Amino acid sequence: MKKLVIALGVSVLLGACAGSGMSNASSSAATPMVGGAPMYPTKDIVDNAVNSKDHTTLVAAVKAADLVATLKSPGPFTVFAPTNASFAALPAGTVDTLLKPENKATLTQVLTYHVVPGRMDSAALTSAINAGGGKAMLKTASGGTLTATLSGGTVWVTDAKGGTAAVTIANVYQSNGVIHVVNKVLLPG
């Protein structure tokens, strides 16, 4: 179970590296561009994410948490991937503190909080939100819960602290899951 949680956490970080952009609509292109790089649906989260210029912070965090190997596993994973700008919006010093070796457990928890086991594309998220009367409670790889809602055609994800992130690019398919780029780092309780 611990390996699965770690793998999911890595997926979140690398997934974040794989996606960035400003559209909540799914891409009609077979190979969408994220962070200036093509995201090939035949490649896994790690192999795609390392090429995104918008996810270098996420990639560094995944490496610091030793999650790269697990993110290459079959999954499937749903990753809510924050961009560099999302990490930059955290209070000053937060990222540097999380990247320190002594904070590896906390970093891993934050990263795996962005990963939901299974493949939930926009259609599945919308269906779950509708079935839940306007909310979908998503159990994360870290054991926490994210709440997904829909407003004005945008999927919003709320963390345990009440922070809310918008899905800016949805449905970036990978061989081992799907990435939804978000505009904020989600924090566990």
Tab-separated table of C-alpha atoms in Angstrom, residues 1-9 77 112 117 141:
chain	number	residue	atom	x	y	z
A	1	MET	CA	0.000	0.000	0.000
A	2	LYS	CA	2.857	2.365	0.872
A	3	LYS	CA	4.399	1.765	-2.565
A	4	LEU	CA	1.055	2.565	-4.208
A	5	VAL	CA	0.755	5.809	-2.264
A	6	ILE	CA	4.305	6.759	-3.185
A	7	ALA	CA	3.712	5.828	-6.789
A	8	LEU	CA	0.612	7.939	-6.856
A	9	GLY	CA	2.451	10.849	-5.292
A	77	PHE	CA	-3.638	7.485	-11.936
A	112	THR	CA	0.484	12.102	-3.286
A	117	PRO	CA	-6.194	6.162	-7.991
A	141	ALA	CA	-3.221	8.357	-2.722
